Tab-separated table of C-alpha atoms in Angstrom:
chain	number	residue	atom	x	y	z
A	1484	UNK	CA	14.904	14.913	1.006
A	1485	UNK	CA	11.510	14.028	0.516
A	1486	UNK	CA	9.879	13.968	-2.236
A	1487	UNK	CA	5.974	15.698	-3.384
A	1488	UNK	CA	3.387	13.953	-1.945
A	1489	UNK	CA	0.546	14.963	-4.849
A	1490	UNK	CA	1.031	14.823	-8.436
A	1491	UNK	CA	1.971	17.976	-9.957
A	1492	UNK	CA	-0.671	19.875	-11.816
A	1493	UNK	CA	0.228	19.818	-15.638
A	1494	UNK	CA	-0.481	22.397	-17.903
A	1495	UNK	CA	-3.707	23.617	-15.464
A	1496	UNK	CA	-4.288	27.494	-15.778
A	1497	UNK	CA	-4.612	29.268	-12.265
A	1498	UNK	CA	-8.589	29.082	-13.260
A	1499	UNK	CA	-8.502	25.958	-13.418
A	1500	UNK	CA	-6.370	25.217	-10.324
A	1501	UNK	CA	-8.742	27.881	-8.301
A	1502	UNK	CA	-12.184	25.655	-9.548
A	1503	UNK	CA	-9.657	22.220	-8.535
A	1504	UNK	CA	-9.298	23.382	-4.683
A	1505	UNK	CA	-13.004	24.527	-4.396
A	1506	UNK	CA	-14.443	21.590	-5.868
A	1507	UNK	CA	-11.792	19.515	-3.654
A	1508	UNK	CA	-12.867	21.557	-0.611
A	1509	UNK	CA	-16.061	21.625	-1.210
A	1510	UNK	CA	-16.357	17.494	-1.128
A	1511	UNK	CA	-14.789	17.156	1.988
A	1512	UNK	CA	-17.284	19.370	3.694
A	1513	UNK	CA	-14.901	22.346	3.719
A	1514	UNK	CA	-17.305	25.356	2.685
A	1515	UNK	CA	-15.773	27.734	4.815
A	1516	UNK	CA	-12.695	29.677	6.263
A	1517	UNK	CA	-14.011	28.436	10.230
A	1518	UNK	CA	-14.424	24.935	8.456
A	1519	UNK	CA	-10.797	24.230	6.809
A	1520	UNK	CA	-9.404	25.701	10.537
A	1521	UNK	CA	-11.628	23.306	12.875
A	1522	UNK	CA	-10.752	20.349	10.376
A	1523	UNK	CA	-7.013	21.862	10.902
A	1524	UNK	CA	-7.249	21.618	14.902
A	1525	UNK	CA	-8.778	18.456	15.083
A	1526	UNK	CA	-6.706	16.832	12.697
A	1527	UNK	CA	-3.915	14.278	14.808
A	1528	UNK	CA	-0.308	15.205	14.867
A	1529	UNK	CA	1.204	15.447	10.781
A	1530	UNK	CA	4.251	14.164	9.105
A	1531	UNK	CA	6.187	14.218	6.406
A	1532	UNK	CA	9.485	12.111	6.454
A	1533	UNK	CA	8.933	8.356	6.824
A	1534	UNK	CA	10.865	5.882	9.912
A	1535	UNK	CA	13.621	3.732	8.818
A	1536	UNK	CA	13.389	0.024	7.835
A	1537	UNK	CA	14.870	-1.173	11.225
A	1538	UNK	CA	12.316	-0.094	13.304
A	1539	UNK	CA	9.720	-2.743	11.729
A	1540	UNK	CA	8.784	-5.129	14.805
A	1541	UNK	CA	9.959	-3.040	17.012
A	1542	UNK	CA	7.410	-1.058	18.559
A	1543	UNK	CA	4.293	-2.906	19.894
A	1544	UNK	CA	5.807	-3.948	22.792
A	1545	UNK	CA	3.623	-7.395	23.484
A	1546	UNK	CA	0.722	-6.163	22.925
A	1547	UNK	CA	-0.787	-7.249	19.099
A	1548	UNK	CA	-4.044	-5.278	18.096
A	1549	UNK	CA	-6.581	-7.360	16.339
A	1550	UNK	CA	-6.240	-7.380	12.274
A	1551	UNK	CA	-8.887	-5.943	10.086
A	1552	UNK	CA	-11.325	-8.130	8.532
A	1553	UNK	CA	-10.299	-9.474	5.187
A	1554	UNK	CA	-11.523	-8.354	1.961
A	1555	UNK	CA	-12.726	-11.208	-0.398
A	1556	UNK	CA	-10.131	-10.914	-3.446
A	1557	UNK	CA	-10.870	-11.364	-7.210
A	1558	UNK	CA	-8.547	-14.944	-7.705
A	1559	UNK	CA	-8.530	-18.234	-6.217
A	1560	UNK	CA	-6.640	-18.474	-2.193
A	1561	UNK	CA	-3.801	-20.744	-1.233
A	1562	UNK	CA	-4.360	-20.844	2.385
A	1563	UNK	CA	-1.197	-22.755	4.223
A	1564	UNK	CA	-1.023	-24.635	1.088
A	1565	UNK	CA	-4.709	-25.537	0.275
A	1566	UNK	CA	-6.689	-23.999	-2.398
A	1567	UNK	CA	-10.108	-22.325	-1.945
A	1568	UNK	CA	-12.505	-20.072	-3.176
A	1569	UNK	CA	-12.152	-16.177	-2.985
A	1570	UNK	CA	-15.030	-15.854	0.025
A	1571	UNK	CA	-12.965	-18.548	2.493
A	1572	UNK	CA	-10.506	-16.430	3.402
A	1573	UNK	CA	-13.358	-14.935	5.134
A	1574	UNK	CA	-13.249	-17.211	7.602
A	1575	UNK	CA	-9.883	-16.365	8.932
A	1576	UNK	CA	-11.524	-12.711	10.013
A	1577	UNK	CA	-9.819	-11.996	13.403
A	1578	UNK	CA	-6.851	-13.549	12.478
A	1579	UNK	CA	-3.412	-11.953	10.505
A	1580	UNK	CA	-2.614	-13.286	7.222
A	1581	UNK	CA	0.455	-12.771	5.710
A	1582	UNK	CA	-0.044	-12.956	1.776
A	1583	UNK	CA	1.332	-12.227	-1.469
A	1584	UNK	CA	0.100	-12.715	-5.072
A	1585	UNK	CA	1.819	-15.579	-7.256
A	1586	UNK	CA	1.004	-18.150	-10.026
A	1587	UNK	CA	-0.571	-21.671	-9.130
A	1588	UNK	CA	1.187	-24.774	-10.924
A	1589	UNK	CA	-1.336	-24.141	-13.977
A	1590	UNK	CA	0.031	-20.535	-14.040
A	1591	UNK	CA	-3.134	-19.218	-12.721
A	1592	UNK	CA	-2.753	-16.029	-10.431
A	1593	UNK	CA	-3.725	-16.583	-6.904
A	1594	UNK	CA	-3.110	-15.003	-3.709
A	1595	UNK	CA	-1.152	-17.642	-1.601
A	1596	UNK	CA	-1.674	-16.716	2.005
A	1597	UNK	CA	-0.256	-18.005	5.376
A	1598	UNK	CA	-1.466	-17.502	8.915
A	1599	UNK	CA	2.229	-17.639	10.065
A	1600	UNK	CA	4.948	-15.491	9.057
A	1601	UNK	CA	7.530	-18.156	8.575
A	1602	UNK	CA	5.903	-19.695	6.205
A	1603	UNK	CA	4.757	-16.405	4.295
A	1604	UNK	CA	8.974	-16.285	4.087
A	1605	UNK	CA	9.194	-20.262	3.272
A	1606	UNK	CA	7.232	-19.308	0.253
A	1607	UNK	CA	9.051	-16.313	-0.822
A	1608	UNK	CA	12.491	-18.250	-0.927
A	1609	UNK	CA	10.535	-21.144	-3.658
A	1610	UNK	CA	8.254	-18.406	-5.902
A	1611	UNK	CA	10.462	-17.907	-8.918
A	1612	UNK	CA	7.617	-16.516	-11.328
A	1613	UNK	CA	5.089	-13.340	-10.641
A	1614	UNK	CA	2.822	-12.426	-13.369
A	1615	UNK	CA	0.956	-8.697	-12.889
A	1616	UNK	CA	-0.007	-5.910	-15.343
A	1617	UNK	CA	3.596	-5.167	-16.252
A	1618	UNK	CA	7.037	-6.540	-15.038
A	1619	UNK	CA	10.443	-6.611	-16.044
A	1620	UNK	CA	13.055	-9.419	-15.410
A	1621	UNK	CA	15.820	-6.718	-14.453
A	1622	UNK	CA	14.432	-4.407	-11.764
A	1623	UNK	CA	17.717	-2.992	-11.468
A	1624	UNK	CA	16.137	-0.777	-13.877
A	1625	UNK	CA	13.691	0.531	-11.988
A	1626	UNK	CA	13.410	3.738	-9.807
A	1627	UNK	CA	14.302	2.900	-5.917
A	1628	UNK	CA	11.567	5.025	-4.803
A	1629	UNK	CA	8.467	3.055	-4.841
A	1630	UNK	CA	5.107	5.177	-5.216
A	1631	UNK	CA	1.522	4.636	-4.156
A	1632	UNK	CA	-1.356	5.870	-5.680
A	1633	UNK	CA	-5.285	7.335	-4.876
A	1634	UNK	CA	-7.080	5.189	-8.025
A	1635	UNK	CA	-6.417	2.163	-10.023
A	1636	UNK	CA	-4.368	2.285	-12.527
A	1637	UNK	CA	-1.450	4.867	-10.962
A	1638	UNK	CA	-4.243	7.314	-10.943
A	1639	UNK	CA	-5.394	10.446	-8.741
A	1640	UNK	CA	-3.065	12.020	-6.020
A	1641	UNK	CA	0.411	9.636	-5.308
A	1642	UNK	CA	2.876	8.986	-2.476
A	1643	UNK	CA	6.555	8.055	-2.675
A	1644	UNK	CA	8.370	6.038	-0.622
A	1645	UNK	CA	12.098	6.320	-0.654
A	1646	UNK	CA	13.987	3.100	-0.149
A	1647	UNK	CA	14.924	1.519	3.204
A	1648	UNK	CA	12.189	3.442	5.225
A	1649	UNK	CA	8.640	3.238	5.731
A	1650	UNK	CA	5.090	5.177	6.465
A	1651	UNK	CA	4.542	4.114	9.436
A	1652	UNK	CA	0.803	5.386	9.930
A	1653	UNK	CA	-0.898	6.975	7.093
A	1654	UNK	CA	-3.043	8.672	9.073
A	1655	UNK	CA	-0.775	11.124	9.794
A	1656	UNK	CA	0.403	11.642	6.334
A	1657	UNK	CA	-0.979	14.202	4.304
A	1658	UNK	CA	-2.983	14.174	1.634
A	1659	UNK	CA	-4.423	16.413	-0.853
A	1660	UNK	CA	-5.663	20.073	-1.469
A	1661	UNK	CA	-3.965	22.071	1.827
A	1662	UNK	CA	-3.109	18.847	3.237
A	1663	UNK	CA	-6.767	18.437	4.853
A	1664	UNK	CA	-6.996	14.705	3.929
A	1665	UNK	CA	-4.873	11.761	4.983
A	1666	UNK	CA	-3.403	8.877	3.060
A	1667	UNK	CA	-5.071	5.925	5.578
A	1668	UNK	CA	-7.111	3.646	3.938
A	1669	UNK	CA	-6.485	5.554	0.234
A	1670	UNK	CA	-4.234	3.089	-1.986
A	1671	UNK	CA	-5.647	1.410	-5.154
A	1672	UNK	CA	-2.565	0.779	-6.576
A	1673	UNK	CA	1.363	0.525	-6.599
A	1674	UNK	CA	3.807	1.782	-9.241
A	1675	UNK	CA	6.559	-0.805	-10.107
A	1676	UNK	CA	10.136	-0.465	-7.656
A	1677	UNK	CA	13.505	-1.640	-7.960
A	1678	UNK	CA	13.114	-3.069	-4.190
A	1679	UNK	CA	10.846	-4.904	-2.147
A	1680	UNK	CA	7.145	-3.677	-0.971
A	1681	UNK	CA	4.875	-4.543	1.936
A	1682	UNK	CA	1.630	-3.310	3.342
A	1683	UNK	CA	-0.122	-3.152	6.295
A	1684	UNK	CA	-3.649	-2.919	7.191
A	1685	UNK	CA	-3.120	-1.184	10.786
A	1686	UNK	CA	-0.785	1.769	11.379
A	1687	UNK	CA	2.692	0.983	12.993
A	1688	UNK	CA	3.202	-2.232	10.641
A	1689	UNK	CA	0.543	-3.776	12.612
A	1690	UNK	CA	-2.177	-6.478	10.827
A	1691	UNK	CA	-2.661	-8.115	8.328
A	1692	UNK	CA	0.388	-8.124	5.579
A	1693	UNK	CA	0.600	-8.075	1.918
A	1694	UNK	CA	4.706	-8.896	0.484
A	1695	UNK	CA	4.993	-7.262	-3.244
A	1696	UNK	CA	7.746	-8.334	-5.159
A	1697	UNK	CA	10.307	-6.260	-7.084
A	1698	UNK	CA	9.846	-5.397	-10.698
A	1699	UNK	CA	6.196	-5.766	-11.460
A	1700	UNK	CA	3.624	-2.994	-11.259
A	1701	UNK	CA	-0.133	-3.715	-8.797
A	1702	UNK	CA	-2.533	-1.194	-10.559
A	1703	UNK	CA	-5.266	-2.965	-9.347
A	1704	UNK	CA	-4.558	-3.636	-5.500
A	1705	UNK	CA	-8.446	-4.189	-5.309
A	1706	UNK	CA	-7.458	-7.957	-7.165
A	1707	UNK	CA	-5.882	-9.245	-3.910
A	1708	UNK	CA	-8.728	-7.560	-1.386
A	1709	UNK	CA	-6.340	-4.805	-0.899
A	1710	UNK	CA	-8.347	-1.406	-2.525
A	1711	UNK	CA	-8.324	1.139	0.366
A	1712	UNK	CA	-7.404	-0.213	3.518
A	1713	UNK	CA	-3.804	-0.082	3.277
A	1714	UNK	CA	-2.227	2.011	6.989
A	1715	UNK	CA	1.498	1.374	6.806
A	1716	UNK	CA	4.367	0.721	4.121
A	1717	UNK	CA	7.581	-0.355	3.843
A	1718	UNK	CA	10.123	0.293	0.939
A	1719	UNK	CA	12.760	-2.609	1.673
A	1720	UNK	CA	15.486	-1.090	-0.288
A	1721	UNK	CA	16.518	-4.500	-1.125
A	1722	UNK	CA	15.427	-7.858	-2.705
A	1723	UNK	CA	14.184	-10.997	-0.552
């Protein structure tokens, strides 16, 4: 079963809930009964229940679509080993990078990054220490769903994820008041999971790639030149 897609409302009286949907509306250019149903027909093909794990790199058939261009992150790169500045990874524009935060050998945070998957998964089998907001050393604590969020901070409207499947294209997700919006391009931050998390940039798992480890919360997604451009997801339901 799956599970609410937008945070419940609280203790909001039905005023305020009316005042919520109007102003909500009213910002996505919705002032009108004719409006909300032409938004309605033009809006692609909807779901709610995500694909299964399995059916990652499966389903592009050859043919690779160009990755986004990169956002500059706030920490130092490790680029295929070699350390740069924030604005280099720039230059790799064009080009998928498969990354995922970690700690330098002067337990700095960085965002090590590799142009080749292999070695994105070379990596993952040495990294022994993450350092984020907040992490535990037993995510077998944790909640297997892993949820996504609108704001920093686990803020604004939130999507879960239930382990061992994956949103395939968020554009097709739902998203706030009536459903109107979508979830492409929306994340700003990830709860903490039991399991691990990745992200894509393109729908259908396609782009660029960013691995999050188990146990440790990403309020600020924004850090590693991740804030709002996030199209696909993938709740492992398991540990690398």
């Amino acid at each position: 079963m799956t599970r609410p897609l937008i945070r419940e409302a609280g203790n909001a009286t039905p005023e305020d809930t009316k005042a919520q949907v109007r102003e909500s509306l009213a910002q996505s250019g919705l002032d009108s009964f004719d409006a909300i149903v032409e938004r309605l027909a033009e809006s692609v093909p909807r779901t709610l229940n995500e694909v299964p794990a399995t059916l990652v790199g499966n389903l592009h058939g050859g043919v690779v679509a160009t990755p986004p261009n990169h956002q500059t992150p706030e920490m130092m790169v490790v680029i295929d080993g070699e350390t740069h500045e924030p604005e280099v990874i720039k230059q790799f524009d064009g080009q998928a990078l498969y990354s995922t935060p970690g700690l330098d050998s002067k337990r700095n945070e960085v965002l090590y990054c590799f142009t080749s998957l292999e070695g994105l998964n070379d990596h993952a089998l040495q990294e022994t220490s993450v350092r984020h907001d907040i992490g535990t050393t037993n995510p077998d604590s944790l909640p297997e769903y892993s949820s996504y969020f609108e704001h920093d901070d686990a803020g604004g409207d939130r999507l879960d994820n239930r382990p061992g499947y994956g949103w395939r294209n968020l554009r097709r997700v739902p998203r706030g008041i009536l459903g109107l919006g979508d979830w492409n391009d929306i994340m700003s931050s990830v709860n903490w999971c039991r399991w691990h998390i990745t992200l894509w940039d393109l729908p259908d798992f396609g782009g660029n790639r960013l691995e999050l480890y188990a146990g440790q919360t990403y309020y600020h997604l924004s850090q590693y030149g991740w804030g709002d451009c996030v199209s696909a997801t993938m709740n492992w339901g398991r540990r690398f």
